[in-house]
Coordinates of C-alpha atoms in Angstrom, one line a residue:
M916 CA -29.0 5.2 -6.5
A917 CA -29.5 3.3 -9.8
S918 CA -26.7 5.1 -11.4
A919 CA -24.4 4.3 -8.5
V920 CA -25.2 0.6 -8.8
S921 CA -24.6 0.8 -12.6
S922 CA -21.2 2.4 -12.2
S923 CA -20.3 0.0 -9.4
L924 CA -20.9 -2.9 -11.7
L925 CA -18.7 -1.2 -14.2
F926 CA -15.7 -0.9 -12.1
A927 CA -16.2 -4.0 -9.9
T928 CA -16.0 -6.2 -13.0
G929 CA -13.8 -3.8 -14.9
C930 CA -16.1 -4.2 -17.9
A931 CA -17.5 -1.2 -19.6
D932 CA -18.9 -3.2 -22.5
K933 CA -19.6 -6.9 -22.4
G934 CA -18.6 -7.1 -26.1
S935 CA -15.3 -5.3 -25.6
S936 CA -12.0 -7.0 -26.3
T937 CA -10.2 -4.9 -23.7
P938 CA -8.4 -6.6 -20.8
A939 CA -11.1 -5.3 -18.5
A940 CA -13.8 -7.1 -20.4
A941 CA -11.8 -10.3 -20.0
A942 CA -12.2 -9.9 -16.2
E943 CA -15.9 -10.6 -16.5
S944 CA -15.7 -13.4 -19.0
G945 CA -12.6 -15.0 -17.6
G946 CA -11.1 -15.1 -21.1
V947 CA -7.9 -13.7 -22.6
A948 CA -8.2 -10.0 -23.4
A949 CA -6.4 -9.7 -26.6
S950 CA -4.3 -11.7 -29.0
S951 CA -0.5 -11.8 -28.5
S952 CA 0.1 -9.7 -31.5
A953 CA -2.4 -7.1 -30.4
A954 CA -0.8 -7.1 -26.9
S955 CA 2.7 -6.7 -28.5
D956 CA 1.4 -3.7 -30.6
A957 CA 0.0 -2.1 -27.4
L958 CA 3.3 -2.6 -25.6
S959 CA 5.4 -1.1 -28.3
A960 CA 3.2 2.0 -28.4
G961 CA 4.9 3.4 -25.3
P962 CA 4.5 3.2 -21.5
R963 CA 0.9 2.7 -20.4
I964 CA -1.2 1.6 -17.4
A965 CA -1.8 -2.1 -17.8
V966 CA -5.4 -2.0 -16.6
P967 CA -7.3 1.2 -17.6
R968 CA -9.5 2.9 -15.0
P969 CA -13.0 1.4 -15.0
G970 CA -16.0 3.7 -14.9
P971 CA -16.1 7.5 -15.4
A972 CA -12.8 9.4 -15.2
G973 CA -14.4 11.8 -12.7
E974 CA -15.0 9.1 -10.0
W975 CA -12.5 7.4 -7.7
P976 CA -13.8 3.8 -7.6
M977 CA -11.1 1.9 -5.7
A978 CA -8.2 2.6 -3.4
G979 CA -5.5 2.8 -6.0
G980 CA -7.7 4.4 -8.6
D981 CA -7.6 1.3 -10.8
Y982 CA -6.5 -2.3 -10.7
S983 CA -3.0 -1.3 -11.7
N984 CA -2.6 0.9 -8.6
S985 CA -1.4 3.7 -10.8
R986 CA -3.1 6.5 -8.9
F987 CA -3.3 8.4 -12.2
S988 CA -6.3 10.5 -13.1
E989 CA -7.4 11.6 -16.6
L990 CA -8.8 14.8 -15.1
D991 CA -7.0 17.8 -16.5
Q992 CA -8.7 21.1 -15.4
I993 CA -6.0 21.7 -12.8
T994 CA -2.7 22.3 -14.6
P995 CA 0.8 23.8 -13.8
S996 CA -0.4 27.1 -15.2
N997 CA -3.5 27.5 -12.9
V998 CA -2.8 25.3 -9.8
Q999 CA -1.8 28.4 -7.9
G1000 CA -5.5 29.3 -7.8
M1001 CA -6.4 26.2 -5.7
H1002 CA -8.1 26.9 -2.4
V1003 CA -10.0 24.9 0.2
A1004 CA -13.5 24.3 -1.2
W1005 CA -14.8 22.5 1.9
A1006 CA -13.5 20.4 4.8
F1007 CA -14.9 17.6 7.1
S1008 CA -13.8 16.5 10.5
T1009 CA -13.7 12.7 10.8
G1010 CA -14.2 12.9 14.6
T1011 CA -11.2 10.7 15.2
L1012 CA -7.5 11.1 15.9
R1013 CA -4.6 8.8 15.1
G1014 CA -3.2 8.0 11.6
H1015 CA -5.4 8.9 8.7
E1016 CA -3.9 6.7 6.0
G1017 CA -5.9 5.7 2.9
Q1018 CA -8.2 7.8 0.7
P1019 CA -11.9 8.5 0.1
L1020 CA -13.9 6.9 -2.7
V1021 CA -16.3 8.9 -4.9
I1022 CA -19.1 7.1 -6.8
D1023 CA -22.2 8.8 -8.2
N1024 CA -21.6 12.1 -6.4
T1025 CA -21.2 10.4 -3.1
M1026 CA -18.0 10.4 -1.2
Y1027 CA -17.2 7.5 1.2
V1028 CA -14.8 8.1 4.1
I1029 CA -13.4 5.5 6.5
T1030 CA -11.7 6.6 9.7
P1031 CA -9.0 5.0 11.8
F1032 CA -10.2 2.8 14.7
P1033 CA -13.1 2.6 15.4
N1034 CA -13.5 2.5 11.6
V1035 CA -16.5 4.7 11.2
A1036 CA -17.8 5.0 7.6
Y1037 CA -19.4 8.2 6.3
A1038 CA -21.3 8.8 3.1
I1039 CA -21.2 12.5 2.1
D1040 CA -23.6 14.0 -0.4
L1041 CA -21.6 16.0 -2.9
R1042 CA -24.8 17.3 -4.6
A1043 CA -26.1 19.3 -1.7
E1044 CA -24.6 22.6 -0.4
G1045 CA -22.6 22.0 2.7
Q1046 CA -21.9 18.4 1.8
P1047 CA -24.3 16.9 4.4
L1048 CA -24.0 13.2 5.5
K1049 CA -26.3 10.7 3.8
W1050 CA -25.5 8.3 6.6
R1051 CA -22.9 7.4 9.3
F1052 CA -22.1 3.7 10.1
R1053 CA -20.5 2.8 13.4
P1054 CA -19.4 -0.9 13.4
E1055 CA -18.9 -3.1 16.3
N1056 CA -15.2 -3.2 16.6
A1057 CA -13.4 -4.8 19.6
Q1058 CA -11.6 -2.3 21.8
A1059 CA -8.8 -4.9 22.3
A1060 CA -7.7 -4.4 18.7
A1061 CA -6.4 -0.9 19.5
G1062 CA -4.0 -2.4 22.0
R1063 CA -2.9 -5.3 19.7
A1064 CA -2.2 -3.2 16.6
C1065 CA 1.5 -2.9 16.0
C1066 CA 1.9 0.4 14.3
D1067 CA -1.2 2.6 15.0
V1068 CA -4.9 1.9 14.4
V1069 CA -4.9 3.0 10.7
N1070 CA -7.3 2.0 7.9
R1071 CA -6.3 2.2 4.2
G1072 CA -9.7 2.5 2.7
A1073 CA -12.7 0.7 1.2
A1074 CA -13.9 -1.0 -1.9
F1075 CA -17.3 -0.7 -3.7
Y1076 CA -19.4 -3.4 -5.4
E1077 CA -23.0 -3.4 -6.7
G1078 CA -24.2 -0.9 -4.1
L1079 CA -22.1 -2.2 -1.3
L1080 CA -19.3 -0.4 0.5
I1081 CA -16.9 -3.0 1.8
Y1082 CA -14.0 -2.5 4.2
N1083 CA -11.9 -4.0 6.9
L1084 CA -12.1 -3.5 10.7
L1085 CA -9.1 -3.4 12.9
D1086 CA -10.4 -6.3 15.0
G1087 CA -10.1 -8.7 12.1
H1088 CA -13.5 -8.5 10.5
T1089 CA -14.6 -7.5 7.0
V1090 CA -17.9 -5.7 6.7
A1091 CA -20.3 -4.8 3.9
V1092 CA -22.6 -1.8 4.2
N1093 CA -25.5 -0.8 2.0
A1094 CA -24.2 2.2 0.2
Q1095 CA -27.6 3.8 0.0
T1096 CA -28.8 3.3 3.6
G1097 CA -25.7 2.7 5.7
Q1098 CA -27.1 -0.5 7.0
Q1099 CA -24.8 -3.5 7.6
V1100 CA -25.4 -6.3 5.0
W1101 CA -22.8 -8.9 6.2
K1102 CA -19.8 -9.2 8.5
T1103 CA -17.2 -11.9 8.4
R1104 CA -14.5 -12.7 10.9
M1105 CA -11.2 -13.1 9.1
G1106 CA -8.6 -12.7 11.8
D1107 CA -8.2 -13.6 15.5
V1108 CA -7.4 -10.4 17.4
S1109 CA -6.4 -12.4 20.5
L1110 CA -3.4 -13.7 18.6
G1111 CA -2.5 -10.2 17.4
E1112 CA -4.1 -10.5 14.0
T1113 CA -5.6 -7.2 12.9
I1114 CA -6.6 -5.9 9.4
T1115 CA -5.6 -2.4 8.2
M1116 CA -5.3 -2.9 4.4
A1117 CA -7.8 -1.7 1.8
P1118 CA -9.6 -4.6 0.1
I1119 CA -10.1 -4.8 -3.7
I1120 CA -12.9 -6.6 -5.4
V1121 CA -12.1 -8.9 -8.3
K1122 CA -14.9 -10.7 -10.2
G1123 CA -17.1 -10.5 -7.2
R1124 CA -14.4 -11.7 -4.8
V1125 CA -13.3 -9.4 -1.9
I1126 CA -9.5 -9.8 -1.5
V1127 CA -8.4 -9.3 2.1
G1128 CA -5.0 -9.7 3.8
S1129 CA -3.9 -9.8 7.5
S1130 CA -1.7 -7.5 9.7
G1131 CA 0.3 -8.5 12.7
G1132 CA 3.8 -9.5 11.6
E1133 CA 5.3 -8.0 14.7
M1134 CA 3.0 -10.3 16.8
G1135 CA 4.3 -13.6 15.4
V1136 CA 1.1 -14.5 13.5
R1137 CA 1.2 -16.4 10.2
G1138 CA 0.2 -14.2 7.3
W1139 CA -2.6 -15.0 4.8
V1140 CA -4.7 -13.6 2.0
G1141 CA -8.3 -14.6 1.5
A1142 CA -11.2 -14.1 -0.9
L1143 CA -14.8 -13.5 0.2
D1144 CA -18.0 -13.5 -1.8
A1145 CA -18.8 -9.8 -2.2
K1146 CA -22.6 -10.4 -1.9
T1147 CA -22.7 -12.7 1.1
G1148 CA -19.3 -12.5 2.9
K1149 CA -18.8 -16.2 2.6
L1150 CA -15.1 -17.3 2.5
L1151 CA -14.2 -18.7 -0.9
W1152 CA -10.5 -19.4 -0.3
R1153 CA -7.7 -18.5 2.0
G1154 CA -4.0 -19.0 1.2
Y1155 CA -1.2 -18.7 3.8
N1156 CA 2.0 -17.0 2.9
V1157 CA 4.3 -19.3 4.8
G1158 CA 4.0 -23.0 5.7
P1159 CA 3.2 -26.2 3.8
D1160 CA 2.2 -26.0 0.1
K1161 CA -1.3 -27.3 0.9
D1162 CA -1.9 -24.3 3.3
M1163 CA -0.4 -21.9 0.8
L1164 CA -2.5 -23.3 -2.1
I1165 CA 0.6 -24.3 -4.1
D1166 CA 0.3 -27.2 -6.6
A1167 CA 1.8 -28.1 -9.9
S1168 CA 0.7 -24.8 -11.4
F1169 CA 3.3 -23.0 -9.3
K1170 CA 6.1 -21.8 -11.7
P1171 CA 8.6 -19.6 -10.0
F1172 CA 11.2 -18.1 -12.3
Y1173 CA 14.3 -18.8 -10.3
D1174 CA 15.6 -22.4 -9.6
H1175 CA 16.3 -21.7 -6.0
D1176 CA 12.5 -21.0 -5.5
K1177 CA 11.5 -24.3 -7.0
G1178 CA 10.7 -27.3 -4.7
T1179 CA 8.2 -28.7 -2.4
N1180 CA 7.1 -27.2 0.9
L1181 CA 9.7 -24.5 0.9
G1182 CA 7.5 -22.5 3.2
V1183 CA 8.5 -25.1 5.9
S1184 CA 11.9 -26.4 4.9
S1185 CA 13.4 -22.8 4.7
W1186 CA 12.6 -22.4 8.4
V1187 CA 14.1 -24.1 11.5
G1188 CA 11.7 -26.6 13.2
E1189 CA 8.2 -25.2 13.4
S1190 CA 9.2 -21.5 13.6
W1191 CA 7.1 -20.9 10.4
K1192 CA 4.0 -21.1 12.6
Q1193 CA 4.9 -17.7 14.0
G1194 CA 6.7 -16.7 10.9
G1195 CA 4.9 -13.4 10.0
G1196 CA 4.7 -12.8 6.2
V1197 CA 1.4 -10.9 6.6
A1198 CA -0.1 -8.9 3.8
W1199 CA -1.1 -5.5 5.1
G1200 CA -0.4 -3.4 2.0
W1201 CA -1.8 -3.1 -1.4
V1202 CA -3.2 -5.5 -4.0
S1203 CA -3.1 -5.2 -7.8
Y1204 CA -4.9 -7.3 -10.4
D1205 CA -4.3 -8.1 -14.1
P1206 CA -7.5 -9.3 -15.7
E1207 CA -5.8 -10.7 -18.8
L1208 CA -3.6 -13.0 -16.7
N1209 CA -6.3 -13.3 -14.0
L1210 CA -3.6 -12.8 -11.3
I1211 CA -3.6 -10.7 -8.1
Y1212 CA -0.3 -9.4 -6.8
Y1213 CA 0.7 -8.4 -3.3
G1214 CA 3.7 -8.3 -1.0
T1215 CA 4.4 -10.0 2.3
S1216 CA 5.9 -8.6 5.5
N1217 CA 8.9 -9.4 7.6
P1218 CA 9.5 -12.8 9.1
G1219 CA 9.1 -13.1 12.9
P1220 CA 11.0 -12.4 15.0
W1221 CA 13.4 -9.6 13.8
N1222 CA 16.2 -11.6 15.5
E1223 CA 17.5 -13.5 12.5
G1224 CA 19.4 -16.0 14.6
Q1225 CA 16.2 -17.6 15.8
R1226 CA 15.1 -18.5 12.3
P1227 CA 17.9 -19.8 10.1
G1228 CA 17.1 -20.2 6.4
D1229 CA 15.5 -18.1 3.6
N1230 CA 12.2 -17.9 5.6
K1231 CA 10.1 -18.3 2.5
W1232 CA 7.8 -16.6 1.6
T1233 CA 8.3 -13.5 3.7
C1234 CA 9.5 -10.2 2.2
A1235 CA 8.2 -11.5 -1.1
I1236 CA 5.9 -10.6 -4.0
L1237 CA 3.3 -13.2 -4.7
A1238 CA 1.1 -13.8 -7.8
R1239 CA -2.1 -15.8 -7.2
D1240 CA -4.9 -16.9 -9.4
A1241 CA -7.9 -14.7 -8.6
D1242 CA -10.4 -17.5 -8.9
T1243 CA -8.7 -20.2 -6.8
G1244 CA -6.0 -18.4 -4.8
K1245 CA -3.4 -20.8 -6.2
V1246 CA 0.1 -19.4 -6.2
R1247 CA 1.5 -19.0 -9.7
W1248 CA 4.9 -17.4 -8.9
V1249 CA 6.8 -15.8 -6.0
L1250 CA 9.7 -13.4 -6.0
Q1251 CA 11.4 -13.2 -2.5
V1252 CA 13.1 -9.8 -2.7
T1253 CA 14.8 -10.0 0.7
P1254 CA 15.5 -13.6 1.7
H1255 CA 16.2 -14.2 5.4
D1256 CA 15.3 -10.6 6.2
M1257 CA 17.4 -9.2 9.0
W1258 CA 16.3 -5.6 8.9
D1259 CA 12.4 -5.6 8.9
Y1260 CA 12.2 -4.9 5.2
D1261 CA 8.5 -5.8 4.6
A1262 CA 7.7 -6.1 0.9
V1263 CA 4.1 -5.0 1.3
N1264 CA 4.5 -1.9 -0.9
E1265 CA 2.3 -1.5 -3.9
N1266 CA 2.9 -3.2 -7.2
I1267 CA 2.1 -0.9 -10.1
L1268 CA 1.2 -2.7 -13.3
V1269 CA 2.5 -1.1 -16.5
D1270 CA 3.4 -2.0 -20.0
L1271 CA 6.7 -0.5 -21.0
T1272 CA 9.9 -1.1 -22.9
V1273 CA 12.9 -2.2 -20.9
K1274 CA 16.4 -2.9 -22.4
G1275 CA 14.9 -2.5 -25.9
A1276 CA 12.1 -5.1 -25.4
P1277 CA 8.4 -4.6 -24.6
R1278 CA 7.5 -6.0 -21.2
K1279 CA 4.4 -6.6 -19.2
A1280 CA 5.9 -5.2 -16.1
L1281 CA 5.2 -4.8 -12.4
V1282 CA 7.1 -1.9 -10.7
H1283 CA 7.8 -2.2 -7.0
F1284 CA 9.6 0.3 -4.8
D1285 CA 10.6 -2.0 -2.0
R1286 CA 11.3 -1.1 1.6
N1287 CA 14.8 -2.5 1.2
G1288 CA 15.6 0.5 -1.0
F1289 CA 15.6 -1.1 -4.4
A1290 CA 13.2 -0.3 -7.2
Y1291 CA 12.3 -3.5 -9.1
T1292 CA 11.0 -3.7 -12.6
V1293 CA 9.6 -7.3 -12.8
D1294 CA 7.9 -9.3 -15.5
R1295 CA 4.5 -9.8 -14.1
T1296 CA 3.8 -13.0 -16.1
T1297 CA 6.8 -14.9 -14.7
G1298 CA 8.3 -13.0 -11.7
E1299 CA 11.6 -12.4 -13.5
V1300 CA 13.6 -9.4 -12.2
I1301 CA 14.3 -7.3 -15.3
L1302 CA 15.9 -4.4 -13.6
A1303 CA 16.6 -3.5 -10.0
E1304 CA 18.4 -0.3 -8.8
P1305 CA 18.6 1.6 -5.5
F1306 CA 16.2 4.6 -5.4
V1307 CA 17.4 5.8 -2.0
N1308 CA 20.7 5.5 0.0
V1309 CA 21.4 1.8 0.4
N1310 CA 24.4 0.1 2.1
W1311 CA 23.0 -3.2 3.4
A1312 CA 23.4 -4.7 -0.1
K1313 CA 25.8 -4.0 -2.9
G1314 CA 23.1 -4.6 -5.6
I1315 CA 20.7 -7.2 -6.9
D1316 CA 22.0 -10.1 -8.9
L1317 CA 19.7 -10.3 -11.9
K1318 CA 20.7 -13.9 -12.5
T1319 CA 19.1 -15.0 -9.2
G1320 CA 16.9 -12.0 -8.2
R1321 CA 18.7 -12.0 -4.9
P1322 CA 20.5 -9.2 -3.1
I1323 CA 24.3 -9.1 -2.9
L1324 CA 24.8 -8.6 0.8
N1325 CA 27.3 -6.2 2.4
P1326 CA 28.7 -8.4 5.2
E1327 CA 29.4 -5.3 7.3
K1328 CA 25.6 -4.6 7.6
T1329 CA 24.3 -8.1 8.5
T1330 CA 23.1 -8.5 12.0
E1331 CA 23.9 -12.1 12.9
G1332 CA 25.3 -12.9 16.4
E1333 CA 23.3 -10.2 18.1
R1334 CA 26.1 -7.7 17.5
L1335 CA 25.5 -4.0 17.3
V1336 CA 25.6 -2.9 13.7
K1337 CA 25.6 0.9 13.1
G1338 CA 24.5 3.0 10.2
I1339 CA 22.3 0.5 8.2
C1340 CA 20.6 2.3 5.3
P1341 CA 17.7 2.4 4.8
S1342 CA 16.3 1.9 8.3
L1343 CA 13.4 -0.5 9.1
E1344 CA 11.0 2.3 7.9
G1345 CA 12.4 1.5 4.5
G1346 CA 13.4 3.6 1.5
K1347 CA 9.6 3.8 1.1
N1348 CA 7.0 2.3 3.3
Q1349 CA 3.3 1.6 2.5
Q1350 CA 2.7 5.1 1.2
P1351 CA 1.9 4.5 -2.5
A1352 CA 3.7 5.9 -5.5
A1353 CA 1.9 7.0 -8.7
F1354 CA 2.6 6.5 -12.4
S1355 CA 1.8 8.8 -15.4
P1356 CA 1.6 7.3 -18.9
L1357 CA 2.1 10.8 -20.2
T1358 CA 5.6 11.3 -18.8
G1359 CA 6.4 7.6 -18.3
L1360 CA 7.6 8.4 -14.8
F1361 CA 6.8 7.1 -11.4
Y1362 CA 6.3 9.6 -8.5
V1363 CA 7.7 8.1 -5.3
P1364 CA 7.5 9.4 -1.7
T1365 CA 10.8 8.3 -0.1
V1366 CA 12.4 8.1 3.4
N1367 CA 16.0 9.0 4.2
L1368 CA 16.6 7.3 7.6
C1369 CA 19.3 4.9 8.7
M1370 CA 19.5 2.7 11.9
D1371 CA 21.7 1.0 14.4
F1372 CA 20.5 -2.5 15.0
K1373 CA 21.1 -5.0 17.7
A1374 CA 19.2 -8.3 17.9
R1375 CA 18.2 -9.8 21.3
P1376 CA 16.5 -13.1 22.3
V1377 CA 12.7 -13.1 22.4
S1378 CA 10.0 -15.7 23.2
Y1379 CA 6.7 -16.1 21.5
I1380 CA 3.7 -15.2 23.6
P1381 CA 0.4 -15.1 21.6
G1382 CA -0.9 -11.6 21.1
T1383 CA 2.2 -9.8 22.3
P1384 CA 5.1 -8.2 20.3
Y1385 CA 7.5 -10.8 18.9
I1386 CA 10.4 -8.6 17.7
G1387 CA 13.7 -9.3 19.4
A1388 CA 15.8 -6.3 18.4
D1389 CA 16.5 -2.7 19.2
A1390 CA 16.8 -0.3 16.2
P1391 CA 17.2 3.4 16.9
E1392 CA 17.0 5.6 13.8
S1393 CA 18.4 8.8 12.5
R1394 CA 18.5 10.9 9.3
G1395 CA 20.6 9.4 6.6
P1396 CA 23.3 11.0 4.4
G1397 CA 22.6 14.6 3.6
G1398 CA 20.6 15.2 6.7
Y1399 CA 17.2 15.5 5.0
G1400 CA 14.3 13.3 6.1
G1401 CA 12.9 12.3 2.7
E1402 CA 12.7 13.1 -1.0
F1403 CA 9.9 13.2 -3.5
I1404 CA 11.3 11.7 -6.6
A1405 CA 10.4 11.0 -10.2
W1406 CA 11.7 7.6 -11.3
D1407 CA 12.1 6.0 -14.8
A1408 CA 11.5 2.2 -14.4
S1409 CA 12.7 1.6 -17.9
T1410 CA 16.2 2.7 -17.1
G1411 CA 16.4 2.5 -13.3
K1412 CA 17.3 6.1 -12.9
K1413 CA 15.9 9.1 -11.0
A1414 CA 14.7 11.9 -13.2
W1415 CA 14.5 14.6 -10.5
G1416 CA 13.9 15.0 -6.8
I1417 CA 12.7 17.4 -4.1
K1418 CA 14.2 17.0 -0.7
E1419 CA 12.1 17.4 2.4
P1420 CA 13.1 18.0 6.1
F1421 CA 11.0 15.0 7.3
P1422 CA 10.3 11.6 5.8
I1423 CA 7.4 11.6 3.2
W1424 CA 4.7 9.4 4.5
S1425 CA 1.8 10.4 2.2
G1426 CA 0.8 8.7 -1.1
V1427 CA 0.9 10.4 -4.4
L1428 CA -1.6 11.5 -7.1
V1429 CA -0.7 12.4 -10.6
T1430 CA -3.1 13.8 -13.3
K1431 CA -3.5 14.2 -17.0
G1432 CA -3.3 17.9 -16.2
G1433 CA 0.4 17.4 -15.6
V1434 CA 0.4 17.9 -11.8
A1435 CA 1.6 15.6 -9.1
F1436 CA 0.3 16.0 -5.5
Y1437 CA 1.8 14.8 -2.2
G1438 CA 1.7 15.7 1.5
T1439 CA 4.3 16.0 4.3
L1440 CA 4.5 15.0 7.9
D1441 CA 4.8 18.7 9.0
G1442 CA 1.4 19.4 7.4
W1443 CA 1.9 20.7 3.9
F1444 CA -0.1 19.6 0.9
K1445 CA 1.9 20.3 -2.2
A1446 CA 1.6 20.3 -6.0
V1447 CA 4.5 20.0 -8.4
D1448 CA 5.0 20.0 -12.2
A1449 CA 4.9 16.3 -13.2
K1450 CA 7.5 16.8 -16.0
T1451 CA 10.1 19.0 -14.3
G1452 CA 9.4 18.7 -10.5
T1453 CA 9.1 22.4 -10.2
P1454 CA 7.1 23.3 -7.0
L1455 CA 3.9 25.0 -7.9
W1456 CA 1.7 25.4 -4.9
K1457 CA 1.3 24.4 -1.2
F1458 CA -1.2 24.7 1.6
K1459 CA -0.8 24.1 5.3
V1460 CA -3.4 21.7 6.5
G1461 CA -4.4 21.0 10.1
S1462 CA -2.1 18.0 10.8
G1463 CA 0.6 16.0 9.2
V1464 CA -0.4 14.2 6.0
V1465 CA -0.1 10.4 5.9
G1466 CA -3.0 9.8 3.6
N1467 CA -3.2 9.5 -0.2
P1468 CA -4.5 12.3 -2.4
M1469 CA -7.3 11.6 -4.9
T1470 CA -9.3 13.6 -7.4
Y1471 CA -12.9 13.6 -8.7
T1472 CA -15.4 15.7 -10.7
G1473 CA -18.0 17.3 -8.6
P1474 CA -21.7 17.7 -9.6
D1475 CA -20.8 21.2 -10.8
G1476 CA -18.4 19.8 -13.4
K1477 CA -15.3 21.1 -11.5
Q1478 CA -12.3 19.1 -10.6
Y1479 CA -11.6 18.6 -6.9
V1480 CA -8.6 17.2 -5.1
A1481 CA -9.0 15.6 -1.7
V1482 CA -6.7 14.4 1.0
Y1483 CA -6.8 13.4 4.7
A1484 CA -4.9 15.3 7.3
G1485 CA -4.1 13.4 10.5
I1486 CA -0.6 12.4 11.5
G1487 CA -0.1 8.8 12.7
G1488 CA 0.9 5.4 11.4
D1489 CA 4.3 4.0 12.3
M1490 CA 6.0 7.3 11.5
G1491 CA 3.6 9.6 13.3
L1492 CA 2.9 7.4 16.4
L1493 CA 6.1 5.5 17.2
I1494 CA 9.1 7.6 16.2
A1495 CA 7.9 11.2 16.0
G1496 CA 8.3 13.7 18.8
D1497 CA 5.6 14.9 21.1
V1498 CA 2.8 15.2 18.5
A1499 CA 0.3 13.2 20.6
V1500 CA -0.5 15.8 23.2
N1501 CA -3.4 13.8 24.7
L1502 CA -1.2 10.9 25.8
P1503 CA 0.5 11.2 29.3
Y1504 CA 4.2 10.5 29.3
D1505 CA 3.9 7.4 31.4
V1506 CA 1.8 5.6 28.8
R1507 CA 4.1 5.7 25.7
E1508 CA 7.7 6.7 25.3
R1509 CA 8.2 9.6 23.1
G1510 CA 10.0 9.1 19.8
T1511 CA 13.5 10.4 19.4
T1512 CA 14.0 10.2 15.7
L1513 CA 12.0 13.3 14.7
P1514 CA 11.8 15.3 18.0
G1515 CA 11.3 18.6 16.1
L1516 CA 8.2 17.5 14.3
A1517 CA 6.0 18.5 17.2
K1518 CA 6.8 22.1 16.5
W1519 CA 4.8 21.8 13.3
T1520 CA 2.0 19.5 13.9
S1521 CA -0.2 17.6 16.3
W1522 CA -2.7 14.8 16.0
G1523 CA -5.9 15.6 14.1
G1524 CA -8.4 14.1 11.8
E1525 CA -9.8 16.1 8.9
L1526 CA -10.7 15.7 5.2
F1527 CA -9.6 18.7 3.0
V1528 CA -11.1 19.2 -0.4
F1529 CA -9.5 21.7 -2.9
A1530 CA -10.7 23.3 -6.1
L1531 CA -9.7 26.2 -8.4
D1532 CA -11.0 29.7 -7.7
R1533 CA -13.2 29.9 -10.7

């Protein structure tokens, strides 16, 4: 396992060479990666991933592939000209049902798989014929968590550090497992499941710190992000996303770009009374990291409850993108993309870090496809909105005011007064939910799985009871304009325009992989795994897997030198559990009301839980 430990050091610190002047090397030293002139030269060279993939190109070392969350791979054996020859090389049953979000990791010819609750971890030996298990780890995981999880019992993946596999449990714990033996090394309680706090997000590891965030925004919890020592599990810092500056780790170093975000204790004064204490703002999505700036980036969820009349004000800092210092957790800037959210537009979607030219100027950018339907190109050093355009059908707002970063509301689609508002687009599922997009520096395009649903919305009064849903609204959904369910699109974040799109009958709830070979991969709720030409969007290949795909494709090089592509099949998550038709055949009708938004989906898929691995014929 020595080589595994060596490679883990590589990507955990992001440092291939201690003497390197790359941004990754600065993550280890804590210094600035390059001079401003060198950085400017790099920016002007064309669009690029801000933080290159650490470690070998043939491994998949962290959830997003790299700290930029680009989900780009430099593997190029599979191309538009030969992808038609892909077939199933092998498959593995996870032994669990429910939503299989996330993706495997591959380090040193070992694949690591994390299941939905009860969050079993598998280490699969890629060197041996038949891909036998090296070990199986079954954690202690409170059964009560399955009943407290808002939107299925999903898990979005693991992280790896110096021979440790580290991931989150649904019941609010973070656990580290010896990657060689499968034995538990440490376990730390981060959330209180009795209050409705669960954890579904994939951690990332920054300079030996495990970055973890909470779930439970629909339960009236108060969201936070914390850092644990990767070797011991000791809590190093925790910053809340709403509440007093002291709790949020806000001090004089806080420099928001917009004047309306400047002030003291805005996480309290923008709420009525003490409603911030049940204010939501959890962080159940993805985390990015810029080593040069030493900032982590993540988004926060909806405020609680959905009934906006019970919480007047901007409700800072919900539905926002936060930048924190990775060492101390101190907040450097915040951009609240949907102030006083009325529509459940969580901002937890991934933030992809890229360097590109926008409006004729080179920018260190953060690209964010928000649930509210707008694609944001943001300066990741300051939080300034450079560009913001709708990437799906949007009618709740008329646009984004670039002078303030705030949406220009359509008064016909606001929900105050507990009135019935019809045809709000996008629905609470968002123009895109947590399913992550990908970026290719070769095409300069982002590949985005989108959702075309609208909703009718009527708020209602609700009282806070710890550990129970704190929602206060009814919001039935239906397909949006055009009648299709979703669209797989290519997006130019330099111009705010769509390059091409492929319409799908159902919302697209899988993540995306794009490769140097020029192929983009995604899956569908009705069980297809697809490959398209990354330049043109031409469909190239598809395969019907055993269940709807809500996981994220990844790719790796096997011990035989061949490129493999892997994806989970297993419908679930919010889309597959709550609003789909009768896909959960093992649930009696008197336990859970069947979804009405996608009643026809059950014709094509049922619950499952399997890993599929593909390769070329040769």
